[in-house]
Amino acid sequence: MDNKPLRALIVDDEPLAVELLDAIFADVEGVETVARCAGGEAALDEIVRGEIDITFIDVQMPSINGFELIRRIQGEFMPLVVFVSAFSKYAADAFNVQAVDYVLKPVSEDRLRVAVQKARILRESGFDPGALKSNMLSALEDAAGRIASDMTDAVRRDDQEIGGSFAYTDRGRTYFVPQADIDWVEAAGDYVLLHENGRPHMVRRTMKQVEARLDPKQFARVHRSTIVNVSRIRELQSEGRGDAIAILSDGSKVRVSRSHRPALDAMQR
């Protein structure tokens, strides 16, 4: 019996999801996290180094979705694959392409133990995922195309604003946040955080995309990583070189850069 732990790669564009899997694997025997990636391109680079035994991949990711990532891996580097997703509807596709397992979010330690045990049994049996690659291409292309279409539809739903609300989709559900209730917006890596009455909403969009959908008469870009609801500004504290600190009605403090200060001043007149 091979007692060496499986060298695992975690691929997920949600930082919290990566942290959770990493923390769980620290307590699961038979697997060791050796790399973590937020997207498909970086994952491909890791895999071609030839040091990955198993990869845990999110299904819906920007740029390259989980099935498209598998399609792009050369057969000789193909690791064992476990899909980890918030959506159950792609499970049949996963097993059609010989995935070891399909784990639904939110994940649990017990469920991941089962997936790791399945993978270890397959490795000990001599299973070679790369040998089947040529027979899976059609199924991979079909699944990758369907997921890309679903993600595009989700973006279109997000763009359908209702009654002055900011719409966004998360885990298959569309939420509507009244723009009047948004205090401020901040960049957070590949996401933005909408702060609504002290409650943050994590949205998979760029600051530029979010800014384009907010009311320009109500919201101002005050920093490259911050947008504020001007009506929420309680006080401006000037700093050196033309910069300032905006104190919002909820007590939040955000920096106002000197390059954005004139536009903000004009809106407050």
PDB file of C-alpha atoms in Angstrom:
ATOM      1  CA  MET A   1       0.000   0.000   0.000  1.00  0.00           C
ATOM      2  CA  ASP A   2       1.293   3.482  -0.939  1.00  0.00           C
ATOM      3  CA  ASN A   3       1.421   5.543   2.255  1.00  0.00           C
ATOM      4  CA  LYS A   4       2.666   8.724   0.612  1.00  0.00           C
ATOM      5  CA  PRO A   5       0.072  11.519   0.805  1.00  0.00           C
ATOM      6  CA  LEU A   6      -1.532  12.724  -2.395  1.00  0.00           C
ATOM      7  CA  ARG A   7      -0.001  16.046  -3.457  1.00  0.00           C
ATOM      8  CA  ALA A   8      -3.007  18.299  -3.941  1.00  0.00           C
ATOM      9  CA  LEU A   9      -3.663  21.459  -5.942  1.00  0.00           C
ATOM     10  CA  ILE A  10      -6.651  23.622  -4.941  1.00  0.00           C
ATOM     11  CA  VAL A  11      -8.147  25.728  -7.756  1.00  0.00           C
ATOM     12  CA  ASP A  12     -10.875  28.195  -6.803  1.00  0.00           C
ATOM     13  CA  ASP A  13     -11.324  31.904  -7.472  1.00  0.00           C
ATOM     14  CA  GLU A  14     -12.978  32.372  -4.065  1.00  0.00           C
ATOM     15  CA  PRO A  15     -10.205  32.993  -1.476  1.00  0.00           C
ATOM     16  CA  LEU A  16     -12.400  31.827   1.398  1.00  0.00           C
ATOM     17  CA  ALA A  17     -13.091  28.529  -0.378  1.00  0.00           C
ATOM     18  CA  VAL A  18      -9.359  27.933  -0.828  1.00  0.00           C
ATOM     19  CA  GLU A  19      -8.689  28.715   2.829  1.00  0.00           C
ATOM     20  CA  LEU A  20     -11.434  26.324   3.943  1.00  0.00           C
ATOM     21  CA  LEU A  21     -10.161  23.405   1.857  1.00  0.00           C
ATOM     22  CA  ASP A  22      -6.611  24.077   2.977  1.00  0.00           C
ATOM     23  CA  ALA A  23      -7.662  24.071   6.624  1.00  0.00           C
ATOM     24  CA  ILE A  24      -9.622  20.833   6.246  1.00  0.00           C
ATOM     25  CA  PHE A  25      -6.794  19.050   4.447  1.00  0.00           C
ATOM     26  CA  ALA A  26      -4.495  19.848   7.372  1.00  0.00           C
ATOM     27  CA  ASP A  27      -6.613  17.394   9.396  1.00  0.00           C
ATOM     28  CA  VAL A  28      -7.204  14.772   6.686  1.00  0.00           C
ATOM     29  CA  GLU A  29      -4.735  11.910   6.351  1.00  0.00           C
ATOM     30  CA  GLY A  30      -3.548  10.914   2.908  1.00  0.00           C
ATOM     31  CA  VAL A  31      -3.518  14.341   1.270  1.00  0.00           C
ATOM     32  CA  GLU A  32      -1.213  17.352   1.399  1.00  0.00           C
ATOM     33  CA  THR A  33      -1.838  20.752  -0.178  1.00  0.00           C
ATOM     34  CA  VAL A  34       1.224  21.699  -2.234  1.00  0.00           C
ATOM     35  CA  ALA A  35      -0.245  24.518  -4.360  1.00  0.00           C
ATOM     36  CA  ARG A  36      -3.208  26.876  -4.487  1.00  0.00           C
ATOM     37  CA  CYS A  37      -4.432  28.817  -7.525  1.00  0.00           C
ATOM     38  CA  ALA A  38      -7.161  31.399  -8.049  1.00  0.00           C
ATOM     39  CA  GLY A  39      -7.627  30.630 -11.749  1.00  0.00           C
ATOM     40  CA  GLY A  40      -7.112  28.212 -14.593  1.00  0.00           C
ATOM     41  CA  GLU A  41      -4.024  29.756 -16.175  1.00  0.00           C
ATOM     42  CA  ALA A  42      -2.019  29.563 -12.956  1.00  0.00           C
ATOM     43  CA  ALA A  43      -3.312  26.029 -12.359  1.00  0.00           C
ATOM     44  CA  LEU A  44      -2.054  24.889 -15.763  1.00  0.00           C
ATOM     45  CA  ASP A  45       1.409  26.202 -14.911  1.00  0.00           C
ATOM     46  CA  GLU A  46       1.395  24.249 -11.654  1.00  0.00           C
ATOM     47  CA  ILE A  47       0.179  21.031 -13.244  1.00  0.00           C
ATOM     48  CA  VAL A  48       2.768  20.914 -16.028  1.00  0.00           C
ATOM     49  CA  ARG A  49       5.502  20.870 -13.391  1.00  0.00           C
ATOM     50  CA  GLY A  50       4.431  17.269 -12.897  1.00  0.00           C
ATOM     51  CA  GLU A  51       4.235  17.365  -9.105  1.00  0.00           C
ATOM     52  CA  ILE A  52       0.433  17.251  -8.653  1.00  0.00           C
ATOM     53  CA  ASP A  53      -1.329  13.956  -7.860  1.00  0.00           C
ATOM     54  CA  ILE A  54      -4.831  15.341  -7.399  1.00  0.00           C
ATOM     55  CA  THR A  55      -6.563  18.630  -8.021  1.00  0.00           C
ATOM     56  CA  PHE A  56      -9.689  19.981  -6.339  1.00  0.00           C
ATOM     57  CA  ILE A  57     -11.321  22.320  -8.856  1.00  0.00           C
ATOM     58  CA  ASP A  58     -14.214  24.744  -8.658  1.00  0.00           C
ATOM     59  CA  VAL A  59     -16.565  24.457 -11.640  1.00  0.00           C
ATOM     60  CA  GLN A  60     -17.556  28.069 -12.275  1.00  0.00           C
ATOM     61  CA  MET A  61     -14.500  30.323 -12.553  1.00  0.00           C
ATOM     62  CA  PRO A  62     -13.876  33.361 -14.767  1.00  0.00           C
ATOM     63  CA  SER A  63     -11.719  33.012 -17.892  1.00  0.00           C
ATOM     64  CA  ILE A  64     -11.276  29.225 -17.673  1.00  0.00           C
ATOM     65  CA  ASN A  65     -13.987  27.139 -16.014  1.00  0.00           C
ATOM     66  CA  GLY A  66     -13.234  23.828 -14.344  1.00  0.00           C
ATOM     67  CA  PHE A  67     -14.050  21.597 -17.318  1.00  0.00           C
ATOM     68  CA  GLU A  68     -12.173  23.826 -19.741  1.00  0.00           C
ATOM     69  CA  LEU A  69      -9.148  23.599 -17.442  1.00  0.00           C
ATOM     70  CA  ILE A  70      -9.228  19.796 -17.590  1.00  0.00           C
ATOM     71  CA  ARG A  71      -9.622  19.920 -21.369  1.00  0.00           C
ATOM     72  CA  ARG A  72      -6.409  21.949 -21.663  1.00  0.00           C
ATOM     73  CA  ILE A  73      -4.221  19.650 -19.550  1.00  0.00           C
ATOM     74  CA  GLN A  74      -1.921  17.385 -21.556  1.00  0.00           C
ATOM     75  CA  GLY A  75      -2.657  13.719 -20.922  1.00  0.00           C
ATOM     76  CA  GLU A  76       0.773  12.946 -19.495  1.00  0.00           C
ATOM     77  CA  PHE A  77       0.277  15.541 -16.739  1.00  0.00           C
ATOM     78  CA  MET A  78      -3.365  14.732 -15.965  1.00  0.00           C
ATOM     79  CA  PRO A  79      -3.917  14.437 -12.193  1.00  0.00           C
ATOM     80  CA  LEU A  80      -6.823  12.805 -10.443  1.00  0.00           C
ATOM     81  CA  VAL A  81      -9.711  15.294 -10.383  1.00  0.00           C
ATOM     82  CA  VAL A  82     -12.287  16.178  -7.737  1.00  0.00           C
ATOM     83  CA  PHE A  83     -14.755  18.923  -8.619  1.00  0.00           C
ATOM     84  CA  VAL A  84     -15.931  21.140  -5.754  1.00  0.00           C
ATOM     85  CA  SER A  85     -18.983  23.216  -6.631  1.00  0.00           C
ATOM     86  CA  ALA A  86     -22.005  25.053  -5.288  1.00  0.00           C
ATOM     87  CA  PHE A  87     -24.055  23.625  -8.190  1.00  0.00           C
ATOM     88  CA  SER A  88     -25.273  20.020  -8.290  1.00  0.00           C
ATOM     89  CA  LYS A  89     -26.347  20.167 -11.949  1.00  0.00           C
ATOM     90  CA  TYR A  90     -22.846  19.474 -13.315  1.00  0.00           C
ATOM     91  CA  ALA A  91     -22.286  16.248 -11.347  1.00  0.00           C
ATOM     92  CA  ALA A  92     -23.214  13.982 -14.266  1.00  0.00           C
ATOM     93  CA  ASP A  93     -20.756  15.843 -16.488  1.00  0.00           C
ATOM     94  CA  ALA A  94     -18.034  15.323 -13.879  1.00  0.00           C
ATOM     95  CA  PHE A  95     -18.483  11.569 -13.800  1.00  0.00           C
ATOM     96  CA  ASN A  96     -18.699  11.453 -17.612  1.00  0.00           C
ATOM     97  CA  VAL A  97     -15.130  12.755 -17.699  1.00  0.00           C
ATOM     98  CA  GLN A  98     -13.907  10.258 -15.104  1.00  0.00           C
ATOM     99  CA  ALA A  99     -13.664  12.650 -12.162  1.00  0.00           C
ATOM    100  CA  VAL A 100     -12.911  10.909  -8.892  1.00  0.00           C
ATOM    101  CA  ASP A 101     -15.710  12.703  -7.078  1.00  0.00           C
ATOM    102  CA  TYR A 102     -18.041  15.723  -7.097  1.00  0.00           C
ATOM    103  CA  VAL A 103     -18.280  17.531  -3.761  1.00  0.00           C
ATOM    104  CA  LEU A 104     -20.941  20.149  -3.103  1.00  0.00           C
ATOM    105  CA  LYS A 105     -20.267  23.371  -1.235  1.00  0.00           C
ATOM    106  CA  PRO A 106     -20.356  24.075   1.624  1.00  0.00           C
ATOM    107  CA  VAL A 107     -17.875  21.228   2.027  1.00  0.00           C
ATOM    108  CA  SER A 108     -17.409  19.181   5.175  1.00  0.00           C
ATOM    109  CA  GLU A 109     -14.381  17.339   6.474  1.00  0.00           C
ATOM    110  CA  ASP A 110     -16.176  13.983   6.337  1.00  0.00           C
ATOM    111  CA  ARG A 111     -17.168  14.483   2.702  1.00  0.00           C
ATOM    112  CA  LEU A 112     -13.618  15.405   1.700  1.00  0.00           C
ATOM    113  CA  ARG A 113     -12.264  12.361   3.538  1.00  0.00           C
ATOM    114  CA  VAL A 114     -14.464  10.208   1.316  1.00  0.00           C
ATOM    115  CA  ALA A 115     -13.152  11.928  -1.829  1.00  0.00           C
ATOM    116  CA  VAL A 116      -9.534  11.508  -0.726  1.00  0.00           C
ATOM    117  CA  GLN A 117     -10.091   7.830   0.082  1.00  0.00           C
ATOM    118  CA  LYS A 118     -11.616   7.245  -3.369  1.00  0.00           C
ATOM    119  CA  ALA A 119      -8.602   8.905  -4.959  1.00  0.00           C
ATOM    120  CA  ARG A 120      -6.117   6.819  -2.973  1.00  0.00           C
ATOM    121  CA  ILE A 121      -7.892   3.597  -3.927  1.00  0.00           C
ATOM    122  CA  LEU A 122      -7.780   4.600  -7.606  1.00  0.00           C
ATOM    123  CA  ARG A 123      -4.066   5.441  -7.428  1.00  0.00           C
ATOM    124  CA  GLU A 124      -3.265   2.125  -5.799  1.00  0.00           C
ATOM    125  CA  SER A 125      -5.254   0.315  -8.488  1.00  0.00           C
ATOM    126  CA  GLY A 126      -3.042   1.839 -11.178  1.00  0.00           C
ATOM    127  CA  PHE A 127      -5.754   4.091 -12.621  1.00  0.00           C
ATOM    128  CA  ASP A 128      -4.276   6.485 -15.201  1.00  0.00           C
ATOM    129  CA  PRO A 129      -6.551   9.520 -15.819  1.00  0.00           C
ATOM    130  CA  GLY A 130      -4.371  10.722 -18.693  1.00  0.00           C
ATOM    131  CA  ALA A 131      -4.836   7.500 -20.644  1.00  0.00           C
ATOM    132  CA  LEU A 132      -8.549   8.260 -21.027  1.00  0.00           C
ATOM    133  CA  LYS A 133      -8.086  11.893 -22.074  1.00  0.00           C
ATOM    134  CA  SER A 134      -8.659  11.380 -25.808  1.00  0.00           C
ATOM    135  CA  ASN A 135     -11.964   9.617 -25.109  1.00  0.00           C
ATOM    136  CA  MET A 136     -13.195  12.470 -22.913  1.00  0.00           C
ATOM    137  CA  LEU A 137     -12.588  15.451 -25.201  1.00  0.00           C
ATOM    138  CA  SER A 138     -16.119  15.636 -26.582  1.00  0.00           C
ATOM    139  CA  ALA A 139     -17.686  15.411 -23.108  1.00  0.00           C
ATOM    140  CA  LEU A 140     -15.251  18.028 -21.780  1.00  0.00           C
ATOM    141  CA  GLU A 141     -16.034  20.437 -24.612  1.00  0.00           C
ATOM    142  CA  ASP A 142     -19.785  20.007 -24.141  1.00  0.00           C
ATOM    143  CA  ALA A 143     -19.599  20.589 -20.383  1.00  0.00           C
ATOM    144  CA  ALA A 144     -17.201  23.542 -20.679  1.00  0.00           C
ATOM    145  CA  GLY A 145     -19.459  25.201 -23.253  1.00  0.00           C
ATOM    146  CA  ARG A 146     -22.579  24.690 -21.162  1.00  0.00           C
ATOM    147  CA  ILE A 147     -20.941  26.191 -18.067  1.00  0.00           C
ATOM    148  CA  ALA A 148     -19.640  29.178 -20.032  1.00  0.00           C
ATOM    149  CA  SER A 149     -23.187  29.759 -21.334  1.00  0.00           C
ATOM    150  CA  ASP A 150     -24.647  29.505 -17.813  1.00  0.00           C
ATOM    151  CA  MET A 151     -22.128  32.036 -16.491  1.00  0.00           C
ATOM    152  CA  THR A 152     -22.941  34.434 -19.337  1.00  0.00           C
ATOM    153  CA  ASP A 153     -26.648  34.125 -18.538  1.00  0.00           C
ATOM    154  CA  ALA A 154     -25.879  34.909 -14.886  1.00  0.00           C
ATOM    155  CA  VAL A 155     -24.106  38.111 -15.919  1.00  0.00           C
ATOM    156  CA  ARG A 156     -27.107  39.095 -18.048  1.00  0.00           C
ATOM    157  CA  ARG A 157     -29.398  38.544 -15.049  1.00  0.00           C
ATOM    158  CA  ASP A 158     -27.109  40.741 -12.982  1.00  0.00           C
ATOM    159  CA  ASP A 159     -27.447  43.514 -15.542  1.00  0.00           C
ATOM    160  CA  GLN A 160     -31.229  43.559 -15.167  1.00  0.00           C
ATOM    161  CA  GLU A 161     -31.525  46.241 -12.505  1.00  0.00           C
ATOM    162  CA  ILE A 162     -34.895  46.409 -10.763  1.00  0.00           C
ATOM    163  CA  GLY A 163     -36.207  49.544  -9.062  1.00  0.00           C
ATOM    164  CA  GLY A 164     -32.809  51.187  -8.638  1.00  0.00           C
ATOM    165  CA  SER A 165     -31.218  48.072  -7.153  1.00  0.00           C
ATOM    166  CA  PHE A 166     -27.768  46.637  -7.845  1.00  0.00           C
ATOM    167  CA  ALA A 167     -28.212  43.012  -8.921  1.00  0.00           C
ATOM    168  CA  TYR A 168     -25.624  40.263  -8.534  1.00  0.00           C
ATOM    169  CA  THR A 169     -25.646  36.472  -8.723  1.00  0.00           C
ATOM    170  CA  ASP A 170     -24.063  34.160  -6.160  1.00  0.00           C
ATOM    171  CA  ARG A 171     -24.333  30.363  -6.053  1.00  0.00           C
ATOM    172  CA  GLY A 172     -27.169  30.360  -8.571  1.00  0.00           C
ATOM    173  CA  ARG A 173     -29.276  33.003  -6.818  1.00  0.00           C
ATOM    174  CA  THR A 174     -29.732  36.612  -7.901  1.00  0.00           C
ATOM    175  CA  TYR A 175     -29.784  39.276  -5.175  1.00  0.00           C
ATOM    176  CA  PHE A 176     -30.926  42.905  -5.424  1.00  0.00           C
ATOM    177  CA  VAL A 177     -29.290  45.538  -3.220  1.00  0.00           C
ATOM    178  CA  PRO A 178     -31.003  48.958  -3.253  1.00  0.00           C
ATOM    179  CA  GLN A 179     -28.400  51.446  -4.449  1.00  0.00           C
ATOM    180  CA  ALA A 180     -29.665  53.985  -1.910  1.00  0.00           C
ATOM    181  CA  ASP A 181     -28.623  51.564   0.854  1.00  0.00           C
ATOM    182  CA  ILE A 182     -25.049  51.091  -0.388  1.00  0.00           C
ATOM    183  CA  ASP A 183     -22.619  53.052   1.804  1.00  0.00           C
ATOM    184  CA  TRP A 184     -19.432  52.390  -0.109  1.00  0.00           C
ATOM    185  CA  VAL A 185     -17.683  49.918  -2.391  1.00  0.00           C
ATOM    186  CA  GLU A 186     -14.138  48.577  -2.123  1.00  0.00           C
ATOM    187  CA  ALA A 187     -11.928  46.392  -4.299  1.00  0.00           C
ATOM    188  CA  ALA A 188     -11.085  42.939  -2.887  1.00  0.00           C
ATOM    189  CA  GLY A 189      -8.820  41.094  -5.303  1.00  0.00           C
ATOM    190  CA  ASP A 190     -10.964  39.553  -8.056  1.00  0.00           C
ATOM    191  CA  TYR A 191     -14.091  40.764  -6.258  1.00  0.00           C
ATOM    192  CA  VAL A 192     -15.632  43.943  -4.916  1.00  0.00           C
ATOM    193  CA  LEU A 193     -17.369  44.390  -1.576  1.00  0.00           C
ATOM    194  CA  LEU A 194     -20.627  46.342  -1.530  1.00  0.00           C
ATOM    195  CA  HIS A 195     -21.168  47.676   1.982  1.00  0.00           C
ATOM    196  CA  GLU A 196     -24.926  47.936   2.548  1.00  0.00           C
ATOM    197  CA  ASN A 197     -25.858  49.420   5.923  1.00  0.00           C
ATOM    198  CA  GLY A 198     -22.769  47.784   7.428  1.00  0.00           C
ATOM    199  CA  ARG A 199     -23.310  44.439   5.714  1.00  0.00           C
ATOM    200  CA  PRO A 200     -20.762  43.437   3.027  1.00  0.00           C
ATOM    201  CA  HIS A 201     -21.795  41.706  -0.206  1.00  0.00           C
ATOM    202  CA  MET A 202     -19.010  39.955  -2.131  1.00  0.00           C
ATOM    203  CA  VAL A 203     -19.560  40.430  -5.877  1.00  0.00           C
ATOM    204  CA  ARG A 204     -17.482  38.855  -8.641  1.00  0.00           C
ATOM    205  CA  ARG A 205     -16.986  42.002 -10.710  1.00  0.00           C
ATOM    206  CA  THR A 206     -14.275  44.576 -11.355  1.00  0.00           C
ATOM    207  CA  MET A 207     -14.489  48.067  -9.885  1.00  0.00           C
ATOM    208  CA  LYS A 208     -14.926  49.440 -13.401  1.00  0.00           C
ATOM    209  CA  GLN A 209     -17.909  47.166 -14.056  1.00  0.00           C
ATOM    210  CA  VAL A 210     -19.537  48.070 -10.748  1.00  0.00           C
ATOM    211  CA  GLU A 211     -18.947  51.800 -11.205  1.00  0.00           C
ATOM    212  CA  ALA A 212     -20.637  51.662 -14.618  1.00  0.00           C
ATOM    213  CA  ARG A 213     -23.806  50.276 -13.008  1.00  0.00           C
ATOM    214  CA  LEU A 214     -24.038  52.727 -10.105  1.00  0.00           C
ATOM    215  CA  ASP A 215     -25.911  56.045 -10.331  1.00  0.00           C
ATOM    216  CA  PRO A 216     -23.242  58.664 -11.233  1.00  0.00           C
ATOM    217  CA  LYS A 217     -25.333  61.363  -9.489  1.00  0.00           C
ATOM    218  CA  GLN A 218     -25.149  59.420  -6.245  1.00  0.00           C
ATOM    219  CA  PHE A 219     -21.793  57.634  -6.246  1.00  0.00           C
ATOM    220  CA  ALA A 220     -18.252  58.970  -6.658  1.00  0.00           C
ATOM    221  CA  ARG A 221     -14.944  57.215  -7.237  1.00  0.00           C
ATOM    222  CA  VAL A 222     -12.695  58.590  -4.484  1.00  0.00           C
ATOM    223  CA  HIS A 223      -9.757  56.220  -4.903  1.00  0.00           C
ATOM    224  CA  ARG A 224      -8.711  53.600  -7.422  1.00  0.00           C
ATOM    225  CA  SER A 225     -10.040  50.957  -5.009  1.00  0.00           C
ATOM    226  CA  THR A 226     -12.988  52.832  -3.444  1.00  0.00           C
ATOM    227  CA  ILE A 227     -16.379  54.230  -4.469  1.00  0.00           C
ATOM    228  CA  VAL A 228     -18.610  56.051  -1.979  1.00  0.00           C
ATOM    229  CA  ASN A 229     -22.249  57.018  -1.763  1.00  0.00           C
ATOM    230  CA  VAL A 230     -21.816  60.792  -1.509  1.00  0.00           C
ATOM    231  CA  SER A 231     -24.920  61.160   0.659  1.00  0.00           C
ATOM    232  CA  ARG A 232     -23.234  58.928   3.260  1.00  0.00           C
ATOM    233  CA  ILE A 233     -20.242  61.249   3.745  1.00  0.00           C
ATOM    234  CA  ARG A 234     -20.510  62.886   7.182  1.00  0.00           C
ATOM    235  CA  GLU A 235     -17.134  64.614   7.264  1.00  0.00           C
ATOM    236  CA  LEU A 236     -14.022  65.173   5.153  1.00  0.00           C
ATOM    237  CA  GLN A 237     -10.715  65.442   6.978  1.00  0.00           C
ATOM    238  CA  SER A 238      -8.019  66.995   4.813  1.00  0.00           C
ATOM    239  CA  GLU A 239      -4.545  65.507   4.832  1.00  0.00           C
ATOM    240  CA  GLY A 240      -1.284  66.562   3.232  1.00  0.00           C
ATOM    241  CA  ARG A 241      -0.773  66.792  -0.538  1.00  0.00           C
ATOM    242  CA  GLY A 242      -4.488  67.215  -1.213  1.00  0.00           C
ATOM    243  CA  ASP A 243      -5.552  63.792   0.091  1.00  0.00           C
ATOM    244  CA  ALA A 244      -8.433  63.427   2.556  1.00  0.00           C
ATOM    245  CA  ILE A 245     -10.236  60.919   4.754  1.00  0.00           C
ATOM    246  CA  ALA A 246     -13.985  60.592   4.303  1.00  0.00           C
ATOM    247  CA  ILE A 247     -15.883  59.614   7.441  1.00  0.00           C
ATOM    248  CA  LEU A 248     -19.159  57.946   6.527  1.00  0.00           C
ATOM    249  CA  SER A 249     -22.424  57.894   8.448  1.00  0.00           C
ATOM    250  CA  ASP A 250     -21.772  54.300   9.576  1.00  0.00           C
ATOM    251  CA  GLY A 251     -18.388  55.315  11.000  1.00  0.00           C
ATOM    252  CA  SER A 252     -16.319  53.861   8.157  1.00  0.00           C
ATOM    253  CA  LYS A 253     -13.240  55.815   7.101  1.00  0.00           C
ATOM    254  CA  VAL A 254     -12.133  55.744   3.468  1.00  0.00           C
ATOM    255  CA  ARG A 255      -9.256  57.481   1.776  1.00  0.00           C
ATOM    256  CA  VAL A 256      -9.919  60.145  -0.866  1.00  0.00           C
ATOM    257  CA  SER A 257      -7.006  60.613  -3.245  1.00  0.00           C
ATOM    258  CA  ARG A 258      -6.090  64.103  -4.443  1.00  0.00           C
ATOM    259  CA  SER A 259      -6.792  63.123  -8.071  1.00  0.00           C
ATOM    260  CA  HIS A 260     -10.409  62.266  -7.192  1.00  0.00           C
ATOM    261  CA  ARG A 261     -10.998  65.082  -4.691  1.00  0.00           C
ATOM    262  CA  PRO A 262     -12.115  67.746  -7.235  1.00  0.00           C
ATOM    263  CA  ALA A 263     -14.879  65.564  -8.665  1.00  0.00           C
ATOM    264  CA  LEU A 264     -16.106  64.747  -5.170  1.00  0.00           C
ATOM    265  CA  ASP A 265     -16.081  68.415  -4.149  1.00  0.00           C
ATOM    266  CA  ALA A 266     -18.097  69.293  -7.283  1.00  0.00           C
ATOM    267  CA  MET A 267     -20.765  66.696  -6.387  1.00  0.00           C
ATOM    268  CA  GLN A 268     -21.090  68.064  -2.849  1.00  0.00           C
ATOM    269  CA  ARG A 269     -21.696  71.677  -3.897  1.00  0.00           C
TER     270      ARG A 269
END
